mmCIF file of C-alpha atoms and ligand atoms in Angstrom:
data_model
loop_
_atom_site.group_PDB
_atom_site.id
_atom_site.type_symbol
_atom_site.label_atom_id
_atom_site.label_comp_id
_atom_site.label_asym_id
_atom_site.label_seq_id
_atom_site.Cartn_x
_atom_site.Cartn_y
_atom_site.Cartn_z
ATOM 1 C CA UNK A 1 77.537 138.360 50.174
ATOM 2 C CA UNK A 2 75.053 141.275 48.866
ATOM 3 C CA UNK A 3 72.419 141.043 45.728
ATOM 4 C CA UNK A 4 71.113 144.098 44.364
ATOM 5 C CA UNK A 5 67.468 144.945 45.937
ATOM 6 C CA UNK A 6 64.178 143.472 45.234
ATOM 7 C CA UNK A 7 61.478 145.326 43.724
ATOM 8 C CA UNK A 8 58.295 146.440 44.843
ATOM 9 C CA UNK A 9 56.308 143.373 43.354
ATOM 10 C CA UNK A 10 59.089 140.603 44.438
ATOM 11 C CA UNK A 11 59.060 141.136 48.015
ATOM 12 C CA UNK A 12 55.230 140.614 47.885
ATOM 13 C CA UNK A 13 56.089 137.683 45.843
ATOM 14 C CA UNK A 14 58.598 136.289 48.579
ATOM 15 C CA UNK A 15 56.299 136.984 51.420
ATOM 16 C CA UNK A 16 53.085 135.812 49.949
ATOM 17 C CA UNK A 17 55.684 132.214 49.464
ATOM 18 C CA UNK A 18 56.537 132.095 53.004
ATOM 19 C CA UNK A 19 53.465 132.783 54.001
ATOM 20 C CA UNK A 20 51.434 129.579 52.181
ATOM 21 C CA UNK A 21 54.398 127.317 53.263
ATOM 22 C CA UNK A 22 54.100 128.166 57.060
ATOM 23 C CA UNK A 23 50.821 130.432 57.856
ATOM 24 C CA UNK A 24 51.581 130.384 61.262
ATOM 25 C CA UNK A 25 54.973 130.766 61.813
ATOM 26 C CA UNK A 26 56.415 131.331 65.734
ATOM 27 C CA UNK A 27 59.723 131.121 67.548
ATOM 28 C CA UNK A 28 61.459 127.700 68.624
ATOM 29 C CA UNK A 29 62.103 128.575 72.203
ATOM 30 C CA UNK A 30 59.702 127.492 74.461
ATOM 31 C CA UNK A 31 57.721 129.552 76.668
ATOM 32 C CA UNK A 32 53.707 129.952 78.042
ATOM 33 C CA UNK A 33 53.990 133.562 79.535
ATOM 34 C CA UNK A 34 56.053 137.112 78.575
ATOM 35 C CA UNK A 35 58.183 136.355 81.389
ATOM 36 C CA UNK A 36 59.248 132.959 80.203
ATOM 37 C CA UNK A 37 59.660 134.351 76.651
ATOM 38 C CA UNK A 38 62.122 137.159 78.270
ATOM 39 C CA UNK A 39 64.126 134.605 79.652
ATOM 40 C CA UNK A 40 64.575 132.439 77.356
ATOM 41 C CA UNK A 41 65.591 134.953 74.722
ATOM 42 C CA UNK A 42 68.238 136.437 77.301
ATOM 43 C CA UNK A 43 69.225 132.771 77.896
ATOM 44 C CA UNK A 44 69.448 132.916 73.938
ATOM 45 C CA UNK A 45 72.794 135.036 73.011
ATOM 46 C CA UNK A 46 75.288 133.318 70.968
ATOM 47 C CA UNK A 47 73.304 129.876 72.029
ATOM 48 C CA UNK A 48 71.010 127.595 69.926
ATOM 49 C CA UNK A 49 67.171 127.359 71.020
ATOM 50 C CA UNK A 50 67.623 123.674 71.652
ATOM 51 C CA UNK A 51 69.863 124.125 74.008
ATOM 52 C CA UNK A 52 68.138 126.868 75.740
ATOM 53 C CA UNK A 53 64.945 124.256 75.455
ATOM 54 C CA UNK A 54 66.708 122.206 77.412
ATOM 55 C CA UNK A 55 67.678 124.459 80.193
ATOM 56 C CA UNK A 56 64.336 126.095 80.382
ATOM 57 C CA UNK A 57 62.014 122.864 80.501
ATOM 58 C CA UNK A 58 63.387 122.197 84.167
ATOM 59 C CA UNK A 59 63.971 125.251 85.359
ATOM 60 C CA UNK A 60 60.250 126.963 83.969
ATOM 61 C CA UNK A 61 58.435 124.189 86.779
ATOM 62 C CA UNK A 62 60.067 124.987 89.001
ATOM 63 C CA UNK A 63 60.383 129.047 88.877
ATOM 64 C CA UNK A 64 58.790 130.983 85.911
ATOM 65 C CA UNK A 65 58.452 134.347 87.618
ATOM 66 C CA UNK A 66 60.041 137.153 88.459
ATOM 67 C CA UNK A 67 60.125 136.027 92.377
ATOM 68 C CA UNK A 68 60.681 132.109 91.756
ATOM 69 C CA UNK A 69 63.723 132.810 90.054
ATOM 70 C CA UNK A 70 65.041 135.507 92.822
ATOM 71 C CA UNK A 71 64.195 132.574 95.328
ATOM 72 C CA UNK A 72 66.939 130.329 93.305
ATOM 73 C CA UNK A 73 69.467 133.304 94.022
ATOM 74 C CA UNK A 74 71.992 133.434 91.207
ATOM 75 C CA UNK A 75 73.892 130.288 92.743
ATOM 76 C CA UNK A 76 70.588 128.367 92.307
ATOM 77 C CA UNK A 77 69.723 129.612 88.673
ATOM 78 C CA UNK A 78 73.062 128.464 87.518
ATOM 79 C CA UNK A 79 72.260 125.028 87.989
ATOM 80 C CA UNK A 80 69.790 125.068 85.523
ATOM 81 C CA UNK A 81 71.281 127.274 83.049
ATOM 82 C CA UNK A 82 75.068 125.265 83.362
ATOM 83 C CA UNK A 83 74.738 124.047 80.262
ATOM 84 C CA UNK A 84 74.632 127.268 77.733
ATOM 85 C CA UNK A 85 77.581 129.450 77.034
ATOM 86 C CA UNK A 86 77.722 132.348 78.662
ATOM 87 C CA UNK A 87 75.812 131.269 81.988
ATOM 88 C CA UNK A 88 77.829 133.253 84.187
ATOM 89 C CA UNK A 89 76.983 136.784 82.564
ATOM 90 C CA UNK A 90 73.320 135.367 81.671
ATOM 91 C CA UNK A 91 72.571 134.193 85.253
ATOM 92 C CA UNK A 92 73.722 137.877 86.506
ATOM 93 C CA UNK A 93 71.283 139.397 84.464
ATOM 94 C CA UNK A 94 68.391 137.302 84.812
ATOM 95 C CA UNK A 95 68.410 137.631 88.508
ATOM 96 C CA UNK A 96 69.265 141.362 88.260
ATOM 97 C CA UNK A 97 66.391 141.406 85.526
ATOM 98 C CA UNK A 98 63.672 139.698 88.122
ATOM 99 C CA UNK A 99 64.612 142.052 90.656
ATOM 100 C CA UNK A 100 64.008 145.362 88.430
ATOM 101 C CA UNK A 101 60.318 143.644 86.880
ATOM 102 C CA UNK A 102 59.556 143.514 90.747
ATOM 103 C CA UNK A 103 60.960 146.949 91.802
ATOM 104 C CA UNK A 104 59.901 148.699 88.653
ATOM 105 C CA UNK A 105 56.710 146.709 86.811
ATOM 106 C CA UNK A 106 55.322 144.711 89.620
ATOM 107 C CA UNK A 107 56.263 141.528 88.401
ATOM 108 C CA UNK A 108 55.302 142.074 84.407
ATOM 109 C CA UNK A 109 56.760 142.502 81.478
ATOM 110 C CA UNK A 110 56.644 145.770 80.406
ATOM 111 C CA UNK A 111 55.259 146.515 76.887
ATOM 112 C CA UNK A 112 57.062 149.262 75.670
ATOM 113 C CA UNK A 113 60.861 149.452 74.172
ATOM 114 C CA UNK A 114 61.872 152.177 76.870
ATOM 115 C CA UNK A 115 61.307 150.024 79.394
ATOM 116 C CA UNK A 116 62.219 146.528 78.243
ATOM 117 C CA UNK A 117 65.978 148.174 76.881
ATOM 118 C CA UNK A 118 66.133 149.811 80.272
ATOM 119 C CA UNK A 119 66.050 146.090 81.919
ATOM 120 C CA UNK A 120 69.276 144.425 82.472
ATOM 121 C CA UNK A 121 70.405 141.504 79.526
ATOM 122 C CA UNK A 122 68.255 143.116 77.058
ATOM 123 C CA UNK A 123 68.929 145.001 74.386
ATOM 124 C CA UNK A 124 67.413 146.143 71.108
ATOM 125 C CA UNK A 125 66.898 142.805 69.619
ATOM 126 C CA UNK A 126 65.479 140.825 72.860
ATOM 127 C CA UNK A 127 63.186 144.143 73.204
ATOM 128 C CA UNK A 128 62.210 143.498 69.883
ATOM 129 C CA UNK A 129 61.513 139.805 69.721
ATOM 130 C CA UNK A 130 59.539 140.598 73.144
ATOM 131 C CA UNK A 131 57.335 143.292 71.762
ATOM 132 C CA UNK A 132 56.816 140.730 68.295
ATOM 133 C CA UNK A 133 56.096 137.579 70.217
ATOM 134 C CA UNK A 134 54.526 138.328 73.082
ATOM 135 C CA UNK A 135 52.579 141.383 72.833
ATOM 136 C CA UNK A 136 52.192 141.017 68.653
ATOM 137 C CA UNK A 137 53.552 144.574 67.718
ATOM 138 C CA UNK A 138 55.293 144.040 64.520
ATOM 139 C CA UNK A 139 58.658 144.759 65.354
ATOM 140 C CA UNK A 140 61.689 142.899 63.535
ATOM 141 C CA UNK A 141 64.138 141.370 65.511
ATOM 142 C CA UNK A 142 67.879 141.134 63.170
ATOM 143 C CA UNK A 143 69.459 138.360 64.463
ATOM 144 C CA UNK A 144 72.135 136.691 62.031
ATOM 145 C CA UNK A 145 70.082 134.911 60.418
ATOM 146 C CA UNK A 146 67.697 137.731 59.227
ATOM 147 C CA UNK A 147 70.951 140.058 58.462
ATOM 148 C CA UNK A 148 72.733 137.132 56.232
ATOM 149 C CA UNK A 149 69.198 136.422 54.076
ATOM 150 C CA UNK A 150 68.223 140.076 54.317
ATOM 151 C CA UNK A 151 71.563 140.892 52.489
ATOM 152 C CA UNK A 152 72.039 137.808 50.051
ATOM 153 C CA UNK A 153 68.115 137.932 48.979
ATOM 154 C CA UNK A 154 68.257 141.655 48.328
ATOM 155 C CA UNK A 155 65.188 141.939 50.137
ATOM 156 C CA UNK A 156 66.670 144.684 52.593
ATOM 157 C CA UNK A 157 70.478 145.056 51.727
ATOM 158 C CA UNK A 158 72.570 146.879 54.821
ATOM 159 C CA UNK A 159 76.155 146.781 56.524
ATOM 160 C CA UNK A 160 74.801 146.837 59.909
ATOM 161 C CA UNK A 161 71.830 145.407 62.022
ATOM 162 C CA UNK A 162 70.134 148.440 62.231
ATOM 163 C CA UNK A 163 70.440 149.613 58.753
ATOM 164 C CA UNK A 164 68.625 145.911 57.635
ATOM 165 C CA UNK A 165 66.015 146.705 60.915
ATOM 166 C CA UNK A 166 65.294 150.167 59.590
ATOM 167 C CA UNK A 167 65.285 148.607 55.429
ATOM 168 C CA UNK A 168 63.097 146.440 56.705
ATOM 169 C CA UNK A 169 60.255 148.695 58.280
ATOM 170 C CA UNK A 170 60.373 150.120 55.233
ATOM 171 C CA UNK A 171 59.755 147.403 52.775
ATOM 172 C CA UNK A 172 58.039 144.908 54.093
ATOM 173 C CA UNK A 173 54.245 145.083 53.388
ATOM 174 C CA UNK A 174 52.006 145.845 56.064
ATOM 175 C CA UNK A 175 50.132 142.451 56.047
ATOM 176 C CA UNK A 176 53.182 140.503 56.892
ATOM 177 C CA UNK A 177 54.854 142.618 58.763
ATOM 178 C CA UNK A 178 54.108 140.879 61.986
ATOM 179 C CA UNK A 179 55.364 137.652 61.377
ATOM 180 C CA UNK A 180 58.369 138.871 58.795
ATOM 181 C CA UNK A 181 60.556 138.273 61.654
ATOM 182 C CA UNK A 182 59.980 134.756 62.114
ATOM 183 C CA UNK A 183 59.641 133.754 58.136
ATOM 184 C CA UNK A 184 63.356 135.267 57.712
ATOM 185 C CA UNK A 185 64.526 133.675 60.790
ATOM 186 C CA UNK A 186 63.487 130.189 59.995
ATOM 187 C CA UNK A 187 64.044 130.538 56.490
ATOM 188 C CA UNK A 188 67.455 131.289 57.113
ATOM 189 C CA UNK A 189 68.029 128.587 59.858
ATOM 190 C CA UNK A 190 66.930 126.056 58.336
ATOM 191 C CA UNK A 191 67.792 126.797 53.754
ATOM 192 C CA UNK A 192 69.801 130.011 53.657
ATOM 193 C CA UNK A 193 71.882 128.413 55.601
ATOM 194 C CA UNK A 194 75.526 130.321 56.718
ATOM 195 C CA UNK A 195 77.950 128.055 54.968
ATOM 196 C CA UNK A 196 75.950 126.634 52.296
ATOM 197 C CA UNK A 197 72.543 127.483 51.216
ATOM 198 C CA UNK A 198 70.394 125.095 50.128
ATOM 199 C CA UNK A 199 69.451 127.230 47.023
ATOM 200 C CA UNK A 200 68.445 123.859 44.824
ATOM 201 C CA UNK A 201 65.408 123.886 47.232
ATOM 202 C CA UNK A 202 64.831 127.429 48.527
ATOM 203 C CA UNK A 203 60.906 128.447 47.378
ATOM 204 C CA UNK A 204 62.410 131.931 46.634
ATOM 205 C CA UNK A 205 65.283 131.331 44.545
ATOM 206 C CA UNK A 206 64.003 132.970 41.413
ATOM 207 C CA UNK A 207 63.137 135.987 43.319
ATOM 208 C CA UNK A 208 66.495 136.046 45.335
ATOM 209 C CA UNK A 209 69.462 138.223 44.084
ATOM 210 C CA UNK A 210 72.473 136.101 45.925
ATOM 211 C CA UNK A 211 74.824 136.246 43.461
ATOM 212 C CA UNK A 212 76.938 133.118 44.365
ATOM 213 C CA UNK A 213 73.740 130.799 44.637
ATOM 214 C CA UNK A 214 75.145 127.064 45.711
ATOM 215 C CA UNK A 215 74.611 124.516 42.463
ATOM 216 C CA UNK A 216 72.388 121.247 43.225
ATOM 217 C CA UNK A 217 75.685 119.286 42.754
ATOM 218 C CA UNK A 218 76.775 120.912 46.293
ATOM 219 C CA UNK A 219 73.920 120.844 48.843
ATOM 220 C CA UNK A 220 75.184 117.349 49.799
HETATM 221 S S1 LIG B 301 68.314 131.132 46.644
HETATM 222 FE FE1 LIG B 301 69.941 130.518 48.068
HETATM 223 S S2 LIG B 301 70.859 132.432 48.734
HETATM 224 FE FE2 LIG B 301 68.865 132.920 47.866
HETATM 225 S S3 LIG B 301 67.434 132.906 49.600
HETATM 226 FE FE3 LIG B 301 67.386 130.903 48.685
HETATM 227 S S4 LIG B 301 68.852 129.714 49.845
HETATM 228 FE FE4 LIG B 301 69.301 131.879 50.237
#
């Protein structure tokens, strides 16, 4: 799965690409507040953001705080959330989260990574796309798509999640640091695709290291 790493001059090169083809890049799920945001990315694990879009646009009118959502009780929240794997566990944390943001943060999402790890249904990643997307620090969020084109690319080769978090930090340049985490996301939804990369079209294929690049014959 692994290329050999990028140099200096071609991960500017791959950035500076992403960058003209989508300036203004953001995450899929929908959300208009922190707390939304949270939610959705809890709602997220191991689930696609359409489907989590479809969950969240009816329950987000009706509760899209901390207190609506404890109103629901956990029976209530379910009925929303039915439809995405996991809902059980999910719908357990969520209410457990609302009820620590109320006990602990009066209602808000906290800002720093202490705080958001310490809430229930979040870990390192969710922290991370939190403190990215709604508060604009530019943390890096490894989901699989980021560790699959962080790997094949050679941009920020690593065995583990955090190994490709920490690569990252330390190669990607300042300036795009902030919204790294959404170029590599979409970019590997939607061409480095898991089963078969659609390398014939990929703007970064002459920088990118894969070694097993798919032919044009085979993108089909
Ligand atoms: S050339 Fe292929 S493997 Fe490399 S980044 Fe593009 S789509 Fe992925």
């Amino acid at each position: 799965m692994r290329g050999s790493k990028l140099r200096t001059d071609e991960i500017h090169e791959l950035f500076a690409r992403l960058a003209e083809l989508n300036p203004k890049p953001t995450t899929e799920l929908l959300h208009g507040s922190a707390f939304e945001l949270l939610v959705a990315v809890i709602l997220s694990a191991q689930a696609t953001d359409v489907g989590v879009n479809k969950a969240t646009r009816r329950l987000f009118p009706v509760a899209n705080t901390p207190a609506a959502i404890l109103a629901l009780g956990e029976e209530g929240l379910k009925r929303y959330i039915s439809s995405i794997g996991l809902y059980n566990t999910k719908a357990t944390n969520v209410i457990a989260m609302c009820r620590q943001l109320l006990e602990l943060h009066g209602g808000d999402v906290p800002r720093t990574r202490e705080a958001l790890e310490a809430l229930p249904g979040v870990g390192r990643k969710t922290a991370n796309v939190v403190l990215n997307t709604a508060f604009g620090e530019p943390t890096i969020a490894v989901d699989t798509h980021i560790f699959r084109v962080s790997n094949r690319t050679g941009l920020a080769p690593g065995k583990t999640v955090r190994e490709v978090e920490d690569k990252l930090h330390r190669v990607v340049p300042p300036e795009y640091r902030l919204d790294a985490h959404h170029w590599l996301i979409l970019h590997g939804r939607y061409t480095c695709k898991a089963r078969v990369p659609d390398c014939p079209r990929c703007p970064i294929q002459d920088i990118c290291r894969f070694p097993s690049k798919t032919p044009a014959a085979k993108t089909r």
